[in-house]
JSON list of C-alpha atoms in Angstrom, two decimals:
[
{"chain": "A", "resi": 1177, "resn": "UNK", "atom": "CA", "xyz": [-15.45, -22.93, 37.97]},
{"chain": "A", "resi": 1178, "resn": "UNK", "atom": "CA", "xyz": [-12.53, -24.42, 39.69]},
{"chain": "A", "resi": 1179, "resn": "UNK", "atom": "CA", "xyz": [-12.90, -28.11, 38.70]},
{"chain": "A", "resi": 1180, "resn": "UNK", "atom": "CA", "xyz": [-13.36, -26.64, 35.19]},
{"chain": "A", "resi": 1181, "resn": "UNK", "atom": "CA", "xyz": [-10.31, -25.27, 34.87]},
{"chain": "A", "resi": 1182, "resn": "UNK", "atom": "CA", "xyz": [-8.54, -28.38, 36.77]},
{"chain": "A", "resi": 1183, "resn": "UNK", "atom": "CA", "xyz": [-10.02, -30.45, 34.31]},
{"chain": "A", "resi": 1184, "resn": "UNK", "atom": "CA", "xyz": [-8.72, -28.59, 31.08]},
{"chain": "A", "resi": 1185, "resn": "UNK", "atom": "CA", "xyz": [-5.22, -28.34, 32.85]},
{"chain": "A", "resi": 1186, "resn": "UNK", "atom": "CA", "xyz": [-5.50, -32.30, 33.01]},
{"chain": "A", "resi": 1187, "resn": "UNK", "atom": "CA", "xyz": [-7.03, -32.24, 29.52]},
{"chain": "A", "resi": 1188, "resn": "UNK", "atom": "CA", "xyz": [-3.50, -30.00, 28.09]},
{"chain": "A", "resi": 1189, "resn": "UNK", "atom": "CA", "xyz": [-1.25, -32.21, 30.00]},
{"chain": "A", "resi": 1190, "resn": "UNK", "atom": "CA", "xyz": [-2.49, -35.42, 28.95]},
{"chain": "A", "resi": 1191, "resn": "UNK", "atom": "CA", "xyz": [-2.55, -34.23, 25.54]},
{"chain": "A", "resi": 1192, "resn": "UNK", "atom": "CA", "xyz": [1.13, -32.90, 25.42]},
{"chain": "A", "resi": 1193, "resn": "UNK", "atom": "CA", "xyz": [1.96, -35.82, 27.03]},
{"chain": "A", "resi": 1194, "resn": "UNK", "atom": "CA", "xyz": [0.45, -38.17, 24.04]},
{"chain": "A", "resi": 1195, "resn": "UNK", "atom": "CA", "xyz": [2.22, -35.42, 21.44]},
{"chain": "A", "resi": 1196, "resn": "UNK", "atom": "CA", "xyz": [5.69, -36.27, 23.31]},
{"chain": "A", "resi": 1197, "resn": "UNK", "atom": "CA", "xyz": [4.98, -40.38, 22.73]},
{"chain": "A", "resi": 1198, "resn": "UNK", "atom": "CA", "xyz": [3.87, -40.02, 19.06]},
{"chain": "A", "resi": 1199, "resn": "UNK", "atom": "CA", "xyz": [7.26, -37.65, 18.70]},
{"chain": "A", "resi": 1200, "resn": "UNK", "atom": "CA", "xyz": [9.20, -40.65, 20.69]},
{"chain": "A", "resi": 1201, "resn": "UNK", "atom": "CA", "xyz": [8.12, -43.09, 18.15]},
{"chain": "A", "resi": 1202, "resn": "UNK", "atom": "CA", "xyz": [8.39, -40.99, 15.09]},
{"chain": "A", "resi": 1203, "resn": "UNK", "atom": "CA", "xyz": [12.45, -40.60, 16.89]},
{"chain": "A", "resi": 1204, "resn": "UNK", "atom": "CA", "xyz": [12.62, -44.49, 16.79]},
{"chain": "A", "resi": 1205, "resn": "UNK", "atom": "CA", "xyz": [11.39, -44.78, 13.57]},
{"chain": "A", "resi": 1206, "resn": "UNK", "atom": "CA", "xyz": [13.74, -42.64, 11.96]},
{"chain": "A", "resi": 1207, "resn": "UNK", "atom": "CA", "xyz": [16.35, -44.71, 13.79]},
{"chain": "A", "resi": 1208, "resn": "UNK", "atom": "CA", "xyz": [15.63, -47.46, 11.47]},
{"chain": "A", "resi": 1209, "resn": "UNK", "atom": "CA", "xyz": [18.84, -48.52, 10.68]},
{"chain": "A", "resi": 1210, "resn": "UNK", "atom": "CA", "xyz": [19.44, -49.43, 14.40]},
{"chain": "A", "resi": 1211, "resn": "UNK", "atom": "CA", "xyz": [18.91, -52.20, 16.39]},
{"chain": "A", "resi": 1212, "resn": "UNK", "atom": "CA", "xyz": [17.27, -50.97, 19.52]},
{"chain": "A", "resi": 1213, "resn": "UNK", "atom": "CA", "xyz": [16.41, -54.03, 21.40]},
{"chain": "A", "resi": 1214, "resn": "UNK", "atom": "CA", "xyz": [15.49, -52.70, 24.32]},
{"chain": "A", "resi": 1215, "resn": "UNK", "atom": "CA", "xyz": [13.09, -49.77, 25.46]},
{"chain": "A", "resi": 1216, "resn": "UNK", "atom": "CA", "xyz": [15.46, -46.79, 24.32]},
{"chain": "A", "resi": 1217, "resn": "UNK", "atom": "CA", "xyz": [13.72, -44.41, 26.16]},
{"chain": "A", "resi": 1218, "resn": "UNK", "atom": "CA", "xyz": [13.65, -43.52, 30.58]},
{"chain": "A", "resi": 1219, "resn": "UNK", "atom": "CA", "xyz": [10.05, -41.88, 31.21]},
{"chain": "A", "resi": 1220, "resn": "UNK", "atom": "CA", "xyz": [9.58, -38.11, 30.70]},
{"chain": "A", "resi": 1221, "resn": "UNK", "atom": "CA", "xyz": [9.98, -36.92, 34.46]},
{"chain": "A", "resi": 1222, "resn": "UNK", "atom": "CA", "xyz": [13.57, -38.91, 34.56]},
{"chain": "A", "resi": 1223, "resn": "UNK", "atom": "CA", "xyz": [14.72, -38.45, 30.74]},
{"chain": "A", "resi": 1224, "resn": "UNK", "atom": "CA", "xyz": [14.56, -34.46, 31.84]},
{"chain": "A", "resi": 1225, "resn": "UNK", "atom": "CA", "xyz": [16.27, -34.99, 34.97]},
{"chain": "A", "resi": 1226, "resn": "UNK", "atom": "CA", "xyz": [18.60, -36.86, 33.10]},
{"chain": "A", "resi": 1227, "resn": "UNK", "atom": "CA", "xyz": [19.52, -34.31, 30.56]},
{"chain": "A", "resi": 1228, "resn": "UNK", "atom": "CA", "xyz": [19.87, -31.68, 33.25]},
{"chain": "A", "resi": 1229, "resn": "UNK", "atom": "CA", "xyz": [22.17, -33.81, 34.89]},
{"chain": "A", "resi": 1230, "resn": "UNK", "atom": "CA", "xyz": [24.37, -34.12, 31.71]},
{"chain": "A", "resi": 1231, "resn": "UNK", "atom": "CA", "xyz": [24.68, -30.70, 31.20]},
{"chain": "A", "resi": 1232, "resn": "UNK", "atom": "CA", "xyz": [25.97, -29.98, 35.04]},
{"chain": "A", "resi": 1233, "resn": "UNK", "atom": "CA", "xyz": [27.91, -32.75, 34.45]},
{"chain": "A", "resi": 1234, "resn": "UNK", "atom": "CA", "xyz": [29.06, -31.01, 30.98]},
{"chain": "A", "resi": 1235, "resn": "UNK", "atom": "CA", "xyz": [29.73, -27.87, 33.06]},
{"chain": "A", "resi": 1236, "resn": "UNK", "atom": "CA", "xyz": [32.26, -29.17, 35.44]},
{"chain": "A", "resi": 1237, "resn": "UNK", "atom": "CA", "xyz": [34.29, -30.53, 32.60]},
{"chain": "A", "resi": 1238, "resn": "UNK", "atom": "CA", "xyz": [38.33, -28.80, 32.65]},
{"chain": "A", "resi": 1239, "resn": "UNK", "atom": "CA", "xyz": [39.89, -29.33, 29.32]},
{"chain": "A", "resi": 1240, "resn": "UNK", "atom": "CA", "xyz": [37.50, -28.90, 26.79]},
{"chain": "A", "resi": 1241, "resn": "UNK", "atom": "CA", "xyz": [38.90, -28.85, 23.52]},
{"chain": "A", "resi": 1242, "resn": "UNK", "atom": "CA", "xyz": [37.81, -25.26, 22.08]},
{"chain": "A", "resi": 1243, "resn": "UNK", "atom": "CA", "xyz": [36.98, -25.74, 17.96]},
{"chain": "A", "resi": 1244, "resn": "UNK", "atom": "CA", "xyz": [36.45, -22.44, 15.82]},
{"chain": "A", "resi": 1245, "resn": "UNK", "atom": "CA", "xyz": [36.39, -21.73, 12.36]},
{"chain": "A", "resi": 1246, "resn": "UNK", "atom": "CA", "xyz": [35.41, -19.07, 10.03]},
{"chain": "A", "resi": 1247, "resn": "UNK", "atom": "CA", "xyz": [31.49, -19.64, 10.11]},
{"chain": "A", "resi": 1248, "resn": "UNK", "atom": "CA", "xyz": [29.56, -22.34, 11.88]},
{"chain": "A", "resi": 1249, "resn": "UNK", "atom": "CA", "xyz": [29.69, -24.74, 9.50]},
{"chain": "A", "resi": 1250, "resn": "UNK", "atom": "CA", "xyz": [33.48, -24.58, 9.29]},
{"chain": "A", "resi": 1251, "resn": "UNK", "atom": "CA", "xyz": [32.82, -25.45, 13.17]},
{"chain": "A", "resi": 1252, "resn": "UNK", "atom": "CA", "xyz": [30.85, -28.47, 12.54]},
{"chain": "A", "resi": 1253, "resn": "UNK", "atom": "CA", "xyz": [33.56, -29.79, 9.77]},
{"chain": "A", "resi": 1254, "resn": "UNK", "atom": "CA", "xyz": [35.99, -30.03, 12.27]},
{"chain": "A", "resi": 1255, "resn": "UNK", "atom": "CA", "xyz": [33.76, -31.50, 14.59]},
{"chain": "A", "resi": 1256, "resn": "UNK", "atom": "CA", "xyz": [33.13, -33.97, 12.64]},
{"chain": "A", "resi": 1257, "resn": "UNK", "atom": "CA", "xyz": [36.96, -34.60, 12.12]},
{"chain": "A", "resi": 1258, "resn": "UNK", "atom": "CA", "xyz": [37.81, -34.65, 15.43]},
{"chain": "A", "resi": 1259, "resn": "UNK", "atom": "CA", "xyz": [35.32, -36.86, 16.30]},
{"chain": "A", "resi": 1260, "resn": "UNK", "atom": "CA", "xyz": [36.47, -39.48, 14.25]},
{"chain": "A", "resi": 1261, "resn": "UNK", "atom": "CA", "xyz": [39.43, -39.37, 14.63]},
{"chain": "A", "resi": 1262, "resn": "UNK", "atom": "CA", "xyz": [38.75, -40.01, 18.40]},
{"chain": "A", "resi": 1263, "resn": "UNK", "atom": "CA", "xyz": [36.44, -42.82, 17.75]},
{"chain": "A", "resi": 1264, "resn": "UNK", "atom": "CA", "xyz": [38.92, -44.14, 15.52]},
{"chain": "A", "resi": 1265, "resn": "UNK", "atom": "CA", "xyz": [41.67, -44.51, 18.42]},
{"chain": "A", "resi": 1266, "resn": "UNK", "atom": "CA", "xyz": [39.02, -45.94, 20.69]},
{"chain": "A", "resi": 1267, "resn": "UNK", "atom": "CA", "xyz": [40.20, -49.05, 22.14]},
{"chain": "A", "resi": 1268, "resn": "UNK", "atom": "CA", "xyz": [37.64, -51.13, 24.18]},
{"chain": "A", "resi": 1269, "resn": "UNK", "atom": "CA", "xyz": [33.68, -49.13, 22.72]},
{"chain": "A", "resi": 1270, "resn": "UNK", "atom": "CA", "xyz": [31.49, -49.04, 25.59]},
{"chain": "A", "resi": 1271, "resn": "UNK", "atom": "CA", "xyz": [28.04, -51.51, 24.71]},
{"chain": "A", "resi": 1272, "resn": "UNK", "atom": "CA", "xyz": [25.35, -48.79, 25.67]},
{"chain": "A", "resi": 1273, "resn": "UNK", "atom": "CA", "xyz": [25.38, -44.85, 26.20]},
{"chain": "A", "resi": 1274, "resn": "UNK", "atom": "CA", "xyz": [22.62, -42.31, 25.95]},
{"chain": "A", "resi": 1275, "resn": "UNK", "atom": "CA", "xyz": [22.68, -40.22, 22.61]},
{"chain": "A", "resi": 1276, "resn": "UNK", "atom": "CA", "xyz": [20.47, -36.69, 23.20]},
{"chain": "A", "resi": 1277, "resn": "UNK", "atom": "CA", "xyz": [18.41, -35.82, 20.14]},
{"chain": "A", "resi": 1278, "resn": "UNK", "atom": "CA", "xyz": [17.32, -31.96, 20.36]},
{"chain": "A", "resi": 1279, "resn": "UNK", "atom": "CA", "xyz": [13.90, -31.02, 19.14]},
{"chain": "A", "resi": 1280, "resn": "UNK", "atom": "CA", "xyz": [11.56, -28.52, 18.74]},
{"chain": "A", "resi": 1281, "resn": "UNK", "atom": "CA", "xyz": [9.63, -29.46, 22.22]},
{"chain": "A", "resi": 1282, "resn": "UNK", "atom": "CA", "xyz": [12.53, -31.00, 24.05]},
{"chain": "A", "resi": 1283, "resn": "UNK", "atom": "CA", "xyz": [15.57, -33.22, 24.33]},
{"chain": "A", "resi": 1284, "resn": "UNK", "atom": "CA", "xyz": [15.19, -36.89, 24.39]},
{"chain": "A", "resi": 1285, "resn": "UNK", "atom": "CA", "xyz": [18.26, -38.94, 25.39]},
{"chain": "A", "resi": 1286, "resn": "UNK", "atom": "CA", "xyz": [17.89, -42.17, 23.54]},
{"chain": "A", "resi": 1287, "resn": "UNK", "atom": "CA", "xyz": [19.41, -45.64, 25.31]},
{"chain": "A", "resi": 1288, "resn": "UNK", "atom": "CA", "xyz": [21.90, -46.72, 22.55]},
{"chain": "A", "resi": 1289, "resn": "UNK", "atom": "CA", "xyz": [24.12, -49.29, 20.95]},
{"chain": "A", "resi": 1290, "resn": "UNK", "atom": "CA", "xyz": [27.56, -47.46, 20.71]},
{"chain": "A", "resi": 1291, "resn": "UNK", "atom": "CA", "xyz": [29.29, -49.35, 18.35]},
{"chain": "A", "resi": 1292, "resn": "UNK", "atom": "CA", "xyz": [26.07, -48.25, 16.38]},
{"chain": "A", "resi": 1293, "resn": "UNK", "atom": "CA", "xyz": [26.46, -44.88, 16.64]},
{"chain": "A", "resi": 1294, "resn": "UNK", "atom": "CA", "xyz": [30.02, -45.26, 15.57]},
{"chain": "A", "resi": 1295, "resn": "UNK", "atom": "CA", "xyz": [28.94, -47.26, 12.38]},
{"chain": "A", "resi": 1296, "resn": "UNK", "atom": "CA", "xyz": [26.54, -45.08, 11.67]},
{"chain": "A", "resi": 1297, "resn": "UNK", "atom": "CA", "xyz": [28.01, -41.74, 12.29]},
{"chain": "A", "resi": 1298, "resn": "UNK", "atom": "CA", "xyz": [26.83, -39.44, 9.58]},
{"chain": "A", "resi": 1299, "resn": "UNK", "atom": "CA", "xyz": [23.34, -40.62, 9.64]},
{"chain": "A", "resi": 1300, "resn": "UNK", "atom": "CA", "xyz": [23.06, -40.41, 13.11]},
{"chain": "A", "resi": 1301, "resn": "UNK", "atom": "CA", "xyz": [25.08, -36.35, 13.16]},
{"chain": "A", "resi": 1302, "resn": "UNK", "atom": "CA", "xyz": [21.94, -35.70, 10.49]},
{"chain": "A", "resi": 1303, "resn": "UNK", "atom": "CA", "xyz": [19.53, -37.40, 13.03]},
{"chain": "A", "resi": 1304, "resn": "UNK", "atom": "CA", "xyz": [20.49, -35.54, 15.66]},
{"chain": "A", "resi": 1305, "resn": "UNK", "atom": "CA", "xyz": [20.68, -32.25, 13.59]},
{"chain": "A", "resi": 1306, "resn": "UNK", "atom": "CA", "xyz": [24.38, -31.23, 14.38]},
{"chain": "A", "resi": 1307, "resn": "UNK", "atom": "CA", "xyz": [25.70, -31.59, 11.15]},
{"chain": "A", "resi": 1308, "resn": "UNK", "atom": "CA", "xyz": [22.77, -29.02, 10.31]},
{"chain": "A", "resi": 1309, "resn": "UNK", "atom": "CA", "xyz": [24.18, -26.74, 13.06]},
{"chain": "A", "resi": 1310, "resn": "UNK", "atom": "CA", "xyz": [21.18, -27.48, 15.69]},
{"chain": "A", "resi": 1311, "resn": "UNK", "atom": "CA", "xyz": [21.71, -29.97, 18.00]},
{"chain": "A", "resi": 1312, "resn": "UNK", "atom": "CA", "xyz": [24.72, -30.64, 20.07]},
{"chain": "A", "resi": 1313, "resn": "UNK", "atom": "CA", "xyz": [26.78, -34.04, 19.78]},
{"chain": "A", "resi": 1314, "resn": "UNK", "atom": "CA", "xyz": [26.06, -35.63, 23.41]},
{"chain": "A", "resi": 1315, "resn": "UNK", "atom": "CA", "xyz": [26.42, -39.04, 23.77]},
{"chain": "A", "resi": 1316, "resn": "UNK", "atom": "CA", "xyz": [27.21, -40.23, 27.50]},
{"chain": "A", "resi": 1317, "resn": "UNK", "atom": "CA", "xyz": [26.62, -43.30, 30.14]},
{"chain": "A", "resi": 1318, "resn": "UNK", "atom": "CA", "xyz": [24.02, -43.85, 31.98]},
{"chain": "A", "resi": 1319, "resn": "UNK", "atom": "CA", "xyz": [26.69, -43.22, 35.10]},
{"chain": "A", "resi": 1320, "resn": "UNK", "atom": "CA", "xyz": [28.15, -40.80, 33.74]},
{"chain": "A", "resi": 1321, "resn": "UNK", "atom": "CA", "xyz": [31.46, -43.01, 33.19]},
{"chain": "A", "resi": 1322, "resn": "UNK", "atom": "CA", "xyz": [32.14, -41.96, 29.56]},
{"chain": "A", "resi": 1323, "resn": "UNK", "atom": "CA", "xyz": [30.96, -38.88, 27.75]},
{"chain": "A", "resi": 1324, "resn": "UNK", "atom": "CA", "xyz": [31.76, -38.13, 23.89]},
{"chain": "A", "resi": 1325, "resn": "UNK", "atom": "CA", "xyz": [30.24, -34.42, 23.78]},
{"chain": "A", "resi": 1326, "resn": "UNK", "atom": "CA", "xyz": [30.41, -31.37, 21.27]},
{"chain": "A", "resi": 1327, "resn": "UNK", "atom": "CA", "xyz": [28.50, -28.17, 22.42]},
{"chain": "A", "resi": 1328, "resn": "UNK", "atom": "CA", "xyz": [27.85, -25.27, 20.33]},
{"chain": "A", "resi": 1329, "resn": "UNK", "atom": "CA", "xyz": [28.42, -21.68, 22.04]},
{"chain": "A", "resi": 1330, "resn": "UNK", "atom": "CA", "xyz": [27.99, -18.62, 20.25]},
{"chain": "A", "resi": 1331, "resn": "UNK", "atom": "CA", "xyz": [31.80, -18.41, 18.84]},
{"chain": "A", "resi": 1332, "resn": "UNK", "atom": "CA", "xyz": [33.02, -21.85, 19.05]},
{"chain": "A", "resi": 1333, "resn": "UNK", "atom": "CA", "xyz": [32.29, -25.10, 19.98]},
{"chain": "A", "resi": 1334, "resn": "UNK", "atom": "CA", "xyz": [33.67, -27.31, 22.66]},
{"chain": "A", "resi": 1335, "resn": "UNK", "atom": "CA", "xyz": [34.90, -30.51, 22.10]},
{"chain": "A", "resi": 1336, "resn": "UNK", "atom": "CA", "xyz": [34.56, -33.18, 25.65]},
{"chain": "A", "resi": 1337, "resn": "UNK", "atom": "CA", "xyz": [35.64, -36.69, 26.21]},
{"chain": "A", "resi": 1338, "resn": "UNK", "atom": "CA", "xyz": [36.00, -38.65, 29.27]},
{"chain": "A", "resi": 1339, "resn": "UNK", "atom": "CA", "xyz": [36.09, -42.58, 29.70]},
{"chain": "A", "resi": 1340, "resn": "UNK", "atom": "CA", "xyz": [37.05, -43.62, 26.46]},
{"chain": "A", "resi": 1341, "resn": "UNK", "atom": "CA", "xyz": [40.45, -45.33, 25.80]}
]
């Protein structure tokens, strides 16, 4: 009975982890508009690890700008403004960051073109659901040397950056 029950285990984690590869390409192909030349992705065990890591990295952050409007999406709006306005007084963009994209299952932190994501802003706020309210804006290096980050909390959201000049 044991080995039964071993193998069914090993039967639901293969399969779950198959559903997380066809969502990982379903992510890439909806991130058409990019050029991702490389593999975008770190495997499962470190991608989770690696988004646990950004948010006790997120945590330690003093000086979070605190955004709050009437209703959440007056929240988002300004956001959004803030955000560009910070990319637009960017001096020297970064060449690659991760960008977290919050689903259903899990979040998937997505190897990235910066510049890109700055090009492609709104498409990639609908992508990642925060213009929708959903998802948080996260976009950080793979060290941990430059973070552009908007979490939602239940009042307000909080507005990060670190790195960027």
């Amino acid at each position: 009975m044991r080995k039964v029950i071993n193998l069914s285990n090993d039967r639901t984690t293969k399969m779950e982890l198959l559903k997380r590869k066809s969502r990982r390409k379903n992510l890439i192909k909806e991130l058409n508009f990019m050029n991702l030349t490389e593999e975008p992705f770190l495997d499962i065990e470190d991608n989770d690890l690696f988004c646990k890591k950004v948010f006790s990295v997120l945590n330690t952050k003093k000086n979070k700008i605190q955004l709050q409007g009437d209703n959440y999406k007056e929240n988002i709006q300004k956001s959004i403004q803030l955000l560009n306005e910070i990319i637009d007084n960017i001096e020297l963009t970064p060449k690659k960051g991760n960008l977290l994209f919050f689903r259903e299952n899990e979040i998937e932190a997505v190897l990235i073109n910066v510049h890109e994501v700055f090009s492609n802003l709104d498409k990639v706020l609908e992508l990642t659901r925060f213009s929708v309210g959903y998802g948080d804006f996260i976009l950080v290096a793979e060290d941990f040397n430059f973070g552009l980050c908007i979490e939602r909390t239940e009042y307000f959201y909080e507005f990060s950056v670190w790195g960027l000049s």
